[in-house]
Amino acid sequence: MKNLLLLSLILLVSTGCSTMQPPRYAISVDNIQIMKGFNGAKAELAYLNQNANFDSNCRMMGPIEPADNKTLPQFIAKAFNDEFKMAGIYSKEGSRITGDIIKVEFSSITGLTSGYWDIGLVLKNSNGKTLSINNKYSFKSGFDAITACNATADALTPAVQDLINAAVSHPEFVELLKS
């Protein structure tokens, strides 16, 4: 009995407090196709502020942190700019877009084996145009904490792809591309 208790304690300590890191951002072909329709547009997402409170801890496993030691605002801004580059519209001389993350939360346990990322942004450009975007991305997570939290970390990239898609497919996004 004593050995079983000691083994349980060791397992608890060894599985807690590890950092889950999603893979690097991967561009979305769907987003690129939409952005290629912005003929002649040039833009850069210069920076994002994070005004929303964000608890990055997943159950008792530890935090979910974006790849490459980036903050969440840096991760999302880089994702936008990577998409802009692939679509041929990235330029520091174009429209300078900035923004605020107004909502960011995730759940690794919704309906027992599902989860979600819920991210809201307000994007703005130097000529005063703004666009608010909210996107909730759902995914299968898992029952146990290790599986669920790793699935939640892995879901960050497709959640950001969906967020960018919600932004660039919005009819008013093109107004942000005007200098």
Short mmCIF file of N, CA and C in Angstrom, two decimals:
data_model
loop_
_atom_site.label_atom_id
_atom_site.label_comp_id
_atom_site.label_asym_id
_atom_site.label_seq_id
_atom_site.Cartn_x
_atom_site.Cartn_y
_atom_site.Cartn_z
N MET A 1 0.83 -1.19 0.00
CA MET A 1 0.00 0.00 0.00
C MET A 1 0.87 1.26 0.00
N LYS A 2 1.94 1.23 0.78
CA LYS A 2 2.84 2.36 0.87
C LYS A 2 3.52 2.60 -0.49
N ASN A 3 3.90 1.51 -1.16
CA ASN A 3 4.53 1.64 -2.48
C ASN A 3 3.55 2.20 -3.51
N LEU A 4 2.30 1.80 -3.43
CA LEU A 4 1.28 2.29 -4.35
C LEU A 4 1.06 3.79 -4.15
N LEU A 5 1.05 4.24 -2.91
CA LEU A 5 0.89 5.65 -2.60
C LEU A 5 2.09 6.45 -3.11
N LEU A 6 3.30 5.92 -2.93
CA LEU A 6 4.51 6.58 -3.39
C LEU A 6 4.52 6.66 -4.92
N LEU A 7 4.14 5.57 -5.58
CA LEU A 7 4.08 5.56 -7.04
C LEU A 7 3.05 6.57 -7.55
N SER A 8 1.92 6.67 -6.89
CA SER A 8 0.88 7.63 -7.28
C SER A 8 1.40 9.06 -7.15
N LEU A 9 2.11 9.34 -6.08
CA LEU A 9 2.68 10.67 -5.85
C LEU A 9 3.71 11.00 -6.92
N ILE A 10 4.57 10.04 -7.25
CA ILE A 10 5.58 10.26 -8.28
C ILE A 10 4.93 10.53 -9.63
N LEU A 11 3.90 9.77 -9.97
CA LEU A 11 3.19 9.99 -11.23
C LEU A 11 2.53 11.35 -11.27
N LEU A 12 1.93 11.76 -10.18
CA LEU A 12 1.28 13.06 -10.12
C LEU A 12 2.29 14.19 -10.30
N VAL A 13 3.42 14.10 -9.62
CA VAL A 13 4.44 15.13 -9.71
C VAL A 13 5.08 15.14 -11.09
N SER A 14 5.33 13.97 -11.67
CA SER A 14 6.01 13.91 -12.96
C SER A 14 5.11 14.31 -14.12
N THR A 15 3.80 14.22 -13.97
CA THR A 15 2.91 14.60 -15.07
C THR A 15 2.41 16.04 -14.95
N GLY A 16 2.57 16.68 -13.83
CA GLY A 16 2.10 18.04 -13.65
C GLY A 16 3.11 19.06 -14.10
N CYS A 17 2.63 20.25 -14.43
CA CYS A 17 3.46 21.41 -14.71
C CYS A 17 4.42 21.24 -15.87
N SER A 18 4.00 20.64 -16.93
CA SER A 18 4.81 20.66 -18.13
C SER A 18 4.17 21.66 -19.09
N THR A 19 4.98 22.26 -19.93
CA THR A 19 4.47 23.24 -20.88
C THR A 19 4.09 22.54 -22.17
N MET A 20 2.87 22.77 -22.62
CA MET A 20 2.44 22.24 -23.90
C MET A 20 2.66 23.33 -24.94
N GLN A 21 3.35 22.96 -26.02
CA GLN A 21 3.66 23.95 -27.04
C GLN A 21 3.09 23.48 -28.37
N PRO A 22 2.25 24.30 -28.97
CA PRO A 22 1.70 23.95 -30.28
C PRO A 22 2.81 23.99 -31.33
N PRO A 23 2.57 23.33 -32.45
CA PRO A 23 3.55 23.44 -33.54
C PRO A 23 3.58 24.86 -34.09
N ARG A 24 4.60 25.13 -34.87
CA ARG A 24 4.69 26.43 -35.53
C ARG A 24 3.46 26.64 -36.40
N TYR A 25 3.16 27.88 -36.66
CA TYR A 25 2.02 28.22 -37.50
C TYR A 25 2.26 27.71 -38.92
N ALA A 26 1.22 27.19 -39.52
CA ALA A 26 1.25 26.75 -40.91
C ALA A 26 0.19 27.53 -41.67
N ILE A 27 0.56 28.05 -42.82
CA ILE A 27 -0.38 28.87 -43.58
C ILE A 27 -1.57 28.06 -44.06
N SER A 28 -2.65 28.75 -44.33
CA SER A 28 -3.89 28.14 -44.81
C SER A 28 -4.08 28.49 -46.29
N VAL A 29 -4.18 27.46 -47.10
CA VAL A 29 -4.40 27.68 -48.54
C VAL A 29 -5.70 28.46 -48.77
N ASP A 30 -6.73 28.16 -48.00
CA ASP A 30 -8.00 28.87 -48.15
C ASP A 30 -7.82 30.37 -47.90
N ASN A 31 -7.07 30.71 -46.87
CA ASN A 31 -6.83 32.13 -46.57
C ASN A 31 -6.04 32.80 -47.70
N ILE A 32 -5.04 32.10 -48.22
CA ILE A 32 -4.22 32.65 -49.29
C ILE A 32 -5.09 32.93 -50.53
N GLN A 33 -5.96 31.99 -50.84
CA GLN A 33 -6.84 32.17 -52.01
C GLN A 33 -7.71 33.41 -51.86
N ILE A 34 -8.25 33.61 -50.66
CA ILE A 34 -9.07 34.81 -50.42
C ILE A 34 -8.22 36.07 -50.60
N MET A 35 -7.04 36.08 -50.00
CA MET A 35 -6.20 37.29 -50.03
C MET A 35 -5.64 37.59 -51.40
N LYS A 36 -5.48 36.59 -52.24
CA LYS A 36 -5.01 36.85 -53.61
C LYS A 36 -6.03 37.68 -54.38
N GLY A 37 -7.26 37.70 -53.91
CA GLY A 37 -8.30 38.53 -54.52
C GLY A 37 -8.20 40.00 -54.16
N PHE A 38 -7.33 40.36 -53.24
CA PHE A 38 -7.15 41.77 -52.84
C PHE A 38 -6.12 42.42 -53.77
N ASN A 39 -6.43 42.50 -55.03
CA ASN A 39 -5.52 42.98 -56.08
C ASN A 39 -4.82 44.27 -55.70
N GLY A 40 -3.49 44.24 -55.72
CA GLY A 40 -2.70 45.43 -55.49
C GLY A 40 -2.60 45.88 -54.04
N ALA A 41 -3.30 45.23 -53.14
CA ALA A 41 -3.25 45.64 -51.73
C ALA A 41 -1.89 45.30 -51.13
N LYS A 42 -1.44 46.13 -50.22
CA LYS A 42 -0.19 45.90 -49.48
C LYS A 42 -0.47 46.21 -48.02
N ALA A 43 -0.05 45.30 -47.13
CA ALA A 43 -0.35 45.49 -45.71
C ALA A 43 0.64 44.75 -44.83
N GLU A 44 0.67 45.18 -43.60
CA GLU A 44 1.43 44.51 -42.54
C GLU A 44 0.62 44.61 -41.26
N LEU A 45 0.53 43.51 -40.52
CA LEU A 45 -0.03 43.60 -39.18
C LEU A 45 1.15 43.92 -38.26
N ALA A 46 1.27 45.19 -37.91
CA ALA A 46 2.44 45.69 -37.20
C ALA A 46 2.55 45.12 -35.79
N TYR A 47 1.43 45.09 -35.07
CA TYR A 47 1.45 44.52 -33.72
C TYR A 47 0.04 44.31 -33.22
N LEU A 48 -0.06 43.44 -32.23
CA LEU A 48 -1.29 43.23 -31.49
C LEU A 48 -1.01 43.45 -30.02
N ASN A 49 -1.95 44.08 -29.35
CA ASN A 49 -1.91 44.18 -27.89
C ASN A 49 -2.84 43.10 -27.33
N GLN A 50 -2.52 42.62 -26.17
CA GLN A 50 -3.43 41.68 -25.52
C GLN A 50 -4.11 42.37 -24.36
N ASN A 51 -5.34 42.81 -24.60
CA ASN A 51 -6.11 43.48 -23.56
C ASN A 51 -6.95 42.50 -22.76
N ALA A 52 -7.11 41.30 -23.28
CA ALA A 52 -7.92 40.29 -22.60
C ALA A 52 -7.08 39.51 -21.60
N ASN A 53 -7.69 39.18 -20.48
CA ASN A 53 -7.02 38.28 -19.55
C ASN A 53 -6.97 36.90 -20.18
N PHE A 54 -5.87 36.20 -19.97
CA PHE A 54 -5.71 34.88 -20.57
C PHE A 54 -5.04 33.96 -19.57
N ASP A 55 -5.75 32.90 -19.22
CA ASP A 55 -5.18 31.87 -18.35
C ASP A 55 -4.68 30.76 -19.26
N SER A 56 -3.37 30.63 -19.38
CA SER A 56 -2.79 29.66 -20.30
C SER A 56 -2.66 28.26 -19.69
N ASN A 57 -3.06 28.12 -18.43
CA ASN A 57 -2.93 26.81 -17.78
C ASN A 57 -4.04 25.87 -18.25
N CYS A 58 -3.62 24.65 -18.53
CA CYS A 58 -4.53 23.62 -18.99
C CYS A 58 -4.63 22.55 -17.91
N ARG A 59 -5.79 22.52 -17.29
CA ARG A 59 -6.04 21.60 -16.17
C ARG A 59 -4.89 21.73 -15.18
N MET A 60 -4.34 20.63 -14.73
CA MET A 60 -3.19 20.70 -13.82
C MET A 60 -1.90 20.32 -14.54
N MET A 61 -1.94 20.35 -15.86
CA MET A 61 -0.80 19.95 -16.67
C MET A 61 0.24 21.05 -16.79
N GLY A 62 -0.18 22.28 -16.86
CA GLY A 62 0.73 23.39 -17.06
C GLY A 62 0.22 24.30 -18.16
N PRO A 63 1.03 25.29 -18.54
CA PRO A 63 0.58 26.28 -19.51
C PRO A 63 0.70 25.80 -20.96
N ILE A 64 -0.11 26.41 -21.81
CA ILE A 64 0.02 26.27 -23.26
C ILE A 64 0.67 27.55 -23.75
N GLU A 65 1.84 27.42 -24.36
CA GLU A 65 2.58 28.59 -24.84
C GLU A 65 2.88 28.42 -26.32
N PRO A 66 2.70 29.48 -27.12
CA PRO A 66 2.97 29.39 -28.55
C PRO A 66 4.42 28.99 -28.84
N ALA A 67 4.64 28.48 -30.04
CA ALA A 67 5.97 28.05 -30.48
C ALA A 67 6.94 29.22 -30.58
N ASP A 68 8.21 28.90 -30.59
CA ASP A 68 9.31 29.85 -30.82
C ASP A 68 9.39 30.96 -29.78
N ASN A 69 8.98 30.67 -28.55
CA ASN A 69 9.04 31.64 -27.46
C ASN A 69 8.28 32.93 -27.76
N LYS A 70 7.24 32.83 -28.54
CA LYS A 70 6.42 34.00 -28.86
C LYS A 70 5.29 34.12 -27.85
N THR A 71 4.86 35.35 -27.64
CA THR A 71 3.65 35.57 -26.86
C THR A 71 2.47 35.27 -27.79
N LEU A 72 1.30 35.15 -27.24
CA LEU A 72 0.12 34.91 -28.07
C LEU A 72 -0.09 36.05 -29.08
N PRO A 73 0.02 37.33 -28.68
CA PRO A 73 -0.12 38.39 -29.69
C PRO A 73 0.94 38.31 -30.80
N GLN A 74 2.17 37.97 -30.44
CA GLN A 74 3.22 37.83 -31.45
C GLN A 74 2.93 36.66 -32.39
N PHE A 75 2.43 35.56 -31.83
CA PHE A 75 2.10 34.37 -32.62
C PHE A 75 1.01 34.69 -33.65
N ILE A 76 -0.04 35.38 -33.21
CA ILE A 76 -1.15 35.71 -34.11
C ILE A 76 -0.71 36.74 -35.15
N ALA A 77 0.05 37.76 -34.74
CA ALA A 77 0.53 38.77 -35.69
C ALA A 77 1.43 38.13 -36.75
N LYS A 78 2.33 37.26 -36.32
CA LYS A 78 3.21 36.57 -37.27
C LYS A 78 2.39 35.71 -38.23
N ALA A 79 1.35 35.07 -37.71
CA ALA A 79 0.49 34.23 -38.56
C ALA A 79 -0.15 35.09 -39.66
N PHE A 80 -0.71 36.24 -39.28
CA PHE A 80 -1.29 37.14 -40.28
C PHE A 80 -0.24 37.52 -41.32
N ASN A 81 0.94 37.93 -40.87
CA ASN A 81 1.97 38.38 -41.79
C ASN A 81 2.49 37.24 -42.67
N ASP A 82 2.58 36.03 -42.14
CA ASP A 82 2.98 34.88 -42.96
C ASP A 82 1.96 34.66 -44.07
N GLU A 83 0.68 34.78 -43.72
CA GLU A 83 -0.38 34.64 -44.73
C GLU A 83 -0.29 35.78 -45.77
N PHE A 84 -0.08 37.01 -45.29
CA PHE A 84 0.07 38.14 -46.21
C PHE A 84 1.23 37.89 -47.18
N LYS A 85 2.36 37.39 -46.65
CA LYS A 85 3.53 37.13 -47.50
C LYS A 85 3.22 36.11 -48.57
N MET A 86 2.58 35.02 -48.19
CA MET A 86 2.27 33.97 -49.16
C MET A 86 1.26 34.44 -50.21
N ALA A 87 0.41 35.37 -49.83
CA ALA A 87 -0.59 35.90 -50.77
C ALA A 87 -0.01 37.04 -51.62
N GLY A 88 1.21 37.47 -51.29
CA GLY A 88 1.85 38.54 -52.06
C GLY A 88 1.37 39.93 -51.69
N ILE A 89 0.79 40.10 -50.51
CA ILE A 89 0.32 41.44 -50.14
C ILE A 89 1.09 42.04 -48.96
N TYR A 90 2.08 41.33 -48.43
CA TYR A 90 2.83 41.85 -47.29
C TYR A 90 3.76 42.97 -47.74
N SER A 91 3.74 44.06 -47.00
CA SER A 91 4.67 45.16 -47.23
C SER A 91 4.64 46.09 -46.03
N LYS A 92 5.82 46.49 -45.58
CA LYS A 92 5.91 47.48 -44.50
C LYS A 92 5.51 48.87 -44.98
N GLU A 93 5.47 49.06 -46.30
CA GLU A 93 5.09 50.35 -46.87
C GLU A 93 3.59 50.43 -47.16
N GLY A 94 2.86 49.35 -46.96
CA GLY A 94 1.43 49.34 -47.23
C GLY A 94 0.63 49.81 -46.02
N SER A 95 -0.59 49.36 -45.96
CA SER A 95 -1.46 49.69 -44.84
C SER A 95 -0.89 49.09 -43.56
N ARG A 96 -0.78 49.91 -42.54
CA ARG A 96 -0.25 49.45 -41.25
C ARG A 96 -1.43 49.10 -40.35
N ILE A 97 -1.61 47.80 -40.15
CA ILE A 97 -2.72 47.32 -39.33
C ILE A 97 -2.19 47.01 -37.93
N THR A 98 -2.95 47.42 -36.93
CA THR A 98 -2.64 47.08 -35.54
C THR A 98 -3.91 46.48 -34.95
N GLY A 99 -3.82 46.07 -33.70
CA GLY A 99 -5.03 45.51 -33.13
C GLY A 99 -4.92 45.16 -31.67
N ASP A 100 -6.04 44.74 -31.15
CA ASP A 100 -6.15 44.34 -29.76
C ASP A 100 -6.82 42.97 -29.69
N ILE A 101 -6.25 42.09 -28.89
CA ILE A 101 -6.91 40.83 -28.59
C ILE A 101 -7.86 41.14 -27.44
N ILE A 102 -9.15 41.08 -27.71
CA ILE A 102 -10.14 41.46 -26.71
C ILE A 102 -10.71 40.24 -25.98
N LYS A 103 -10.47 39.06 -26.54
CA LYS A 103 -10.94 37.84 -25.90
C LYS A 103 -10.03 36.69 -26.32
N VAL A 104 -9.61 35.91 -25.35
CA VAL A 104 -8.89 34.68 -25.66
C VAL A 104 -9.09 33.71 -24.50
N GLU A 105 -9.64 32.57 -24.84
CA GLU A 105 -9.81 31.53 -23.85
C GLU A 105 -9.88 30.19 -24.57
N PHE A 106 -9.59 29.16 -23.82
CA PHE A 106 -9.73 27.83 -24.37
C PHE A 106 -10.33 26.91 -23.32
N SER A 107 -10.85 25.80 -23.78
CA SER A 107 -11.31 24.74 -22.90
C SER A 107 -10.82 23.43 -23.49
N SER A 108 -10.30 22.59 -22.63
CA SER A 108 -9.86 21.26 -23.08
C SER A 108 -10.92 20.21 -22.77
N ILE A 109 -12.00 20.66 -22.14
CA ILE A 109 -13.06 19.71 -21.78
C ILE A 109 -14.43 20.36 -21.92
N THR A 110 -15.03 20.13 -23.07
CA THR A 110 -16.38 20.58 -23.34
C THR A 110 -17.13 19.33 -23.80
N GLY A 111 -18.21 19.01 -23.13
CA GLY A 111 -18.91 17.79 -23.51
C GLY A 111 -18.05 16.56 -23.31
N LEU A 112 -17.18 16.57 -22.36
CA LEU A 112 -16.30 15.49 -21.94
C LEU A 112 -15.08 15.27 -22.82
N THR A 113 -15.21 15.22 -24.15
CA THR A 113 -14.04 14.93 -24.98
C THR A 113 -13.85 15.94 -26.12
N SER A 114 -14.36 17.13 -25.97
CA SER A 114 -14.18 18.18 -26.96
C SER A 114 -13.59 19.40 -26.29
N GLY A 115 -13.14 20.33 -27.10
CA GLY A 115 -12.59 21.57 -26.58
C GLY A 115 -12.81 22.69 -27.57
N TYR A 116 -12.34 23.89 -27.21
CA TYR A 116 -12.45 25.03 -28.11
C TYR A 116 -11.40 26.08 -27.78
N TRP A 117 -11.10 26.90 -28.77
CA TRP A 117 -10.38 28.15 -28.62
C TRP A 117 -11.36 29.25 -29.02
N ASP A 118 -11.48 30.28 -28.22
CA ASP A 118 -12.37 31.40 -28.51
C ASP A 118 -11.53 32.67 -28.49
N ILE A 119 -11.36 33.28 -29.67
CA ILE A 119 -10.46 34.43 -29.80
C ILE A 119 -11.22 35.58 -30.46
N GLY A 120 -11.09 36.77 -29.87
CA GLY A 120 -11.69 37.97 -30.44
C GLY A 120 -10.63 39.04 -30.66
N LEU A 121 -10.72 39.71 -31.79
CA LEU A 121 -9.77 40.77 -32.15
C LEU A 121 -10.52 42.02 -32.59
N VAL A 122 -9.90 43.15 -32.36
CA VAL A 122 -10.30 44.39 -33.01
C VAL A 122 -9.07 44.83 -33.80
N LEU A 123 -9.23 44.88 -35.13
CA LEU A 123 -8.15 45.31 -36.01
C LEU A 123 -8.43 46.73 -36.45
N LYS A 124 -7.37 47.52 -36.62
CA LYS A 124 -7.54 48.90 -37.06
C LYS A 124 -6.35 49.30 -37.94
N ASN A 125 -6.58 50.25 -38.82
CA ASN A 125 -5.48 50.75 -39.64
C ASN A 125 -5.27 52.23 -39.38
N SER A 126 -4.25 52.77 -40.02
CA SER A 126 -3.87 54.16 -39.75
C SER A 126 -4.89 55.18 -40.25
N ASN A 127 -5.82 54.78 -41.13
CA ASN A 127 -6.82 55.75 -41.58
C ASN A 127 -8.11 55.68 -40.75
N GLY A 128 -8.07 54.95 -39.62
CA GLY A 128 -9.19 54.94 -38.69
C GLY A 128 -10.22 53.84 -38.89
N LYS A 129 -10.06 53.01 -39.89
CA LYS A 129 -11.00 51.90 -40.10
C LYS A 129 -10.76 50.82 -39.06
N THR A 130 -11.85 50.22 -38.55
CA THR A 130 -11.72 49.13 -37.58
C THR A 130 -12.60 47.96 -38.00
N LEU A 131 -12.23 46.79 -37.50
CA LEU A 131 -12.99 45.57 -37.76
C LEU A 131 -12.89 44.68 -36.53
N SER A 132 -14.04 44.28 -36.01
CA SER A 132 -14.09 43.35 -34.87
C SER A 132 -14.37 41.94 -35.38
N ILE A 133 -13.59 41.00 -34.90
CA ILE A 133 -13.72 39.60 -35.30
C ILE A 133 -13.74 38.74 -34.05
N ASN A 134 -14.70 37.85 -33.98
CA ASN A 134 -14.75 36.84 -32.92
C ASN A 134 -14.85 35.49 -33.61
N ASN A 135 -14.06 34.54 -33.13
CA ASN A 135 -14.08 33.21 -33.74
C ASN A 135 -13.91 32.15 -32.66
N LYS A 136 -14.80 31.18 -32.69
CA LYS A 136 -14.72 30.05 -31.76
C LYS A 136 -14.44 28.79 -32.57
N TYR A 137 -13.31 28.18 -32.32
CA TYR A 137 -12.88 26.99 -33.04
C TYR A 137 -13.03 25.78 -32.11
N SER A 138 -13.81 24.80 -32.55
CA SER A 138 -14.04 23.59 -31.75
C SER A 138 -13.22 22.43 -32.30
N PHE A 139 -12.83 21.52 -31.41
CA PHE A 139 -12.01 20.37 -31.79
C PHE A 139 -12.24 19.23 -30.81
N LYS A 140 -11.78 18.05 -31.18
CA LYS A 140 -11.81 16.89 -30.28
C LYS A 140 -10.58 16.97 -29.39
N SER A 141 -10.77 16.81 -28.09
CA SER A 141 -9.64 16.91 -27.18
C SER A 141 -9.26 15.54 -26.62
N GLY A 142 -10.02 15.02 -25.74
CA GLY A 142 -9.70 13.75 -25.10
C GLY A 142 -10.22 13.75 -23.69
N PHE A 143 -10.20 12.59 -23.11
CA PHE A 143 -10.73 12.45 -21.75
C PHE A 143 -9.67 12.76 -20.70
N ASP A 144 -8.48 12.17 -20.85
CA ASP A 144 -7.44 12.38 -19.83
C ASP A 144 -6.71 13.71 -20.09
N ALA A 145 -6.13 14.25 -19.04
CA ALA A 145 -5.52 15.58 -19.10
C ALA A 145 -4.37 15.65 -20.10
N ILE A 146 -3.53 14.64 -20.17
CA ILE A 146 -2.39 14.69 -21.08
C ILE A 146 -2.87 14.78 -22.52
N THR A 147 -3.77 13.90 -22.90
CA THR A 147 -4.29 13.90 -24.27
C THR A 147 -5.04 15.20 -24.57
N ALA A 148 -5.91 15.61 -23.66
CA ALA A 148 -6.73 16.79 -23.88
C ALA A 148 -5.90 18.07 -23.98
N CYS A 149 -4.93 18.23 -23.12
CA CYS A 149 -4.11 19.45 -23.14
C CYS A 149 -3.19 19.49 -24.36
N ASN A 150 -2.65 18.35 -24.75
CA ASN A 150 -1.84 18.32 -25.97
C ASN A 150 -2.70 18.61 -27.19
N ALA A 151 -3.92 18.08 -27.22
CA ALA A 151 -4.83 18.36 -28.33
C ALA A 151 -5.20 19.85 -28.35
N THR A 152 -5.35 20.46 -27.18
CA THR A 152 -5.67 21.88 -27.09
C THR A 152 -4.51 22.71 -27.62
N ALA A 153 -3.29 22.34 -27.25
CA ALA A 153 -2.11 23.04 -27.78
C ALA A 153 -2.04 22.89 -29.30
N ASP A 154 -2.25 21.68 -29.78
CA ASP A 154 -2.20 21.43 -31.23
C ASP A 154 -3.29 22.19 -31.98
N ALA A 155 -4.39 22.48 -31.32
CA ALA A 155 -5.51 23.17 -31.97
C ALA A 155 -5.30 24.68 -32.09
N LEU A 156 -4.25 25.22 -31.49
CA LEU A 156 -4.04 26.66 -31.59
C LEU A 156 -3.83 27.11 -33.04
N THR A 157 -3.02 26.39 -33.79
CA THR A 157 -2.78 26.78 -35.18
C THR A 157 -4.06 26.78 -36.01
N PRO A 158 -4.84 25.68 -36.02
CA PRO A 158 -6.07 25.77 -36.81
C PRO A 158 -7.06 26.82 -36.27
N ALA A 159 -7.01 27.09 -34.97
CA ALA A 159 -7.88 28.14 -34.42
C ALA A 159 -7.48 29.50 -34.97
N VAL A 160 -6.18 29.75 -35.07
CA VAL A 160 -5.70 31.02 -35.62
C VAL A 160 -5.95 31.07 -37.13
N GLN A 161 -5.81 29.95 -37.82
CA GLN A 161 -6.16 29.92 -39.24
C GLN A 161 -7.63 30.30 -39.44
N ASP A 162 -8.50 29.76 -38.60
CA ASP A 162 -9.93 30.09 -38.67
C ASP A 162 -10.18 31.57 -38.34
N LEU A 163 -9.47 32.08 -37.36
CA LEU A 163 -9.59 33.49 -36.98
C LEU A 163 -9.20 34.39 -38.15
N ILE A 164 -8.09 34.07 -38.78
CA ILE A 164 -7.64 34.86 -39.94
C ILE A 164 -8.65 34.74 -41.07
N ASN A 165 -9.20 33.55 -41.28
CA ASN A 165 -10.21 33.36 -42.31
C ASN A 165 -11.44 34.22 -42.03
N ALA A 166 -11.86 34.25 -40.75
CA ALA A 166 -13.01 35.08 -40.39
C ALA A 166 -12.72 36.55 -40.67
N ALA A 167 -11.47 36.97 -40.47
CA ALA A 167 -11.10 38.37 -40.72
C ALA A 167 -11.06 38.66 -42.21
N VAL A 168 -10.29 37.88 -42.97
CA VAL A 168 -10.07 38.23 -44.38
C VAL A 168 -11.29 37.97 -45.25
N SER A 169 -12.20 37.11 -44.79
CA SER A 169 -13.41 36.88 -45.58
C SER A 169 -14.54 37.84 -45.19
N HIS A 170 -14.31 38.66 -44.16
CA HIS A 170 -15.30 39.66 -43.77
C HIS A 170 -15.35 40.75 -44.85
N PRO A 171 -16.53 41.16 -45.25
CA PRO A 171 -16.64 42.16 -46.33
C PRO A 171 -15.93 43.48 -46.04
N GLU A 172 -15.76 43.82 -44.77
CA GLU A 172 -15.13 45.10 -44.43
C GLU A 172 -13.61 45.00 -44.28
N PHE A 173 -13.04 43.80 -44.39
CA PHE A 173 -11.59 43.66 -44.22
C PHE A 173 -10.83 44.47 -45.27
N VAL A 174 -11.34 44.50 -46.48
CA VAL A 174 -10.66 45.23 -47.55
C VAL A 174 -10.46 46.70 -47.21
N GLU A 175 -11.34 47.26 -46.37
CA GLU A 175 -11.17 48.66 -45.94
C GLU A 175 -9.91 48.85 -45.10
N LEU A 176 -9.49 47.79 -44.38
CA LEU A 176 -8.26 47.88 -43.59
C LEU A 176 -7.02 47.92 -44.47
N LEU A 177 -7.16 47.47 -45.70
CA LEU A 177 -6.02 47.42 -46.62
C LEU A 177 -5.77 48.73 -47.34
N LYS A 178 -6.65 49.71 -47.14
CA LYS A 178 -6.49 51.01 -47.78
C LYS A 178 -5.67 51.92 -46.88
N SER A 179 -4.61 52.46 -47.47
CA SER A 179 -3.71 53.34 -46.71
C SER A 179 -4.31 54.71 -46.50
#
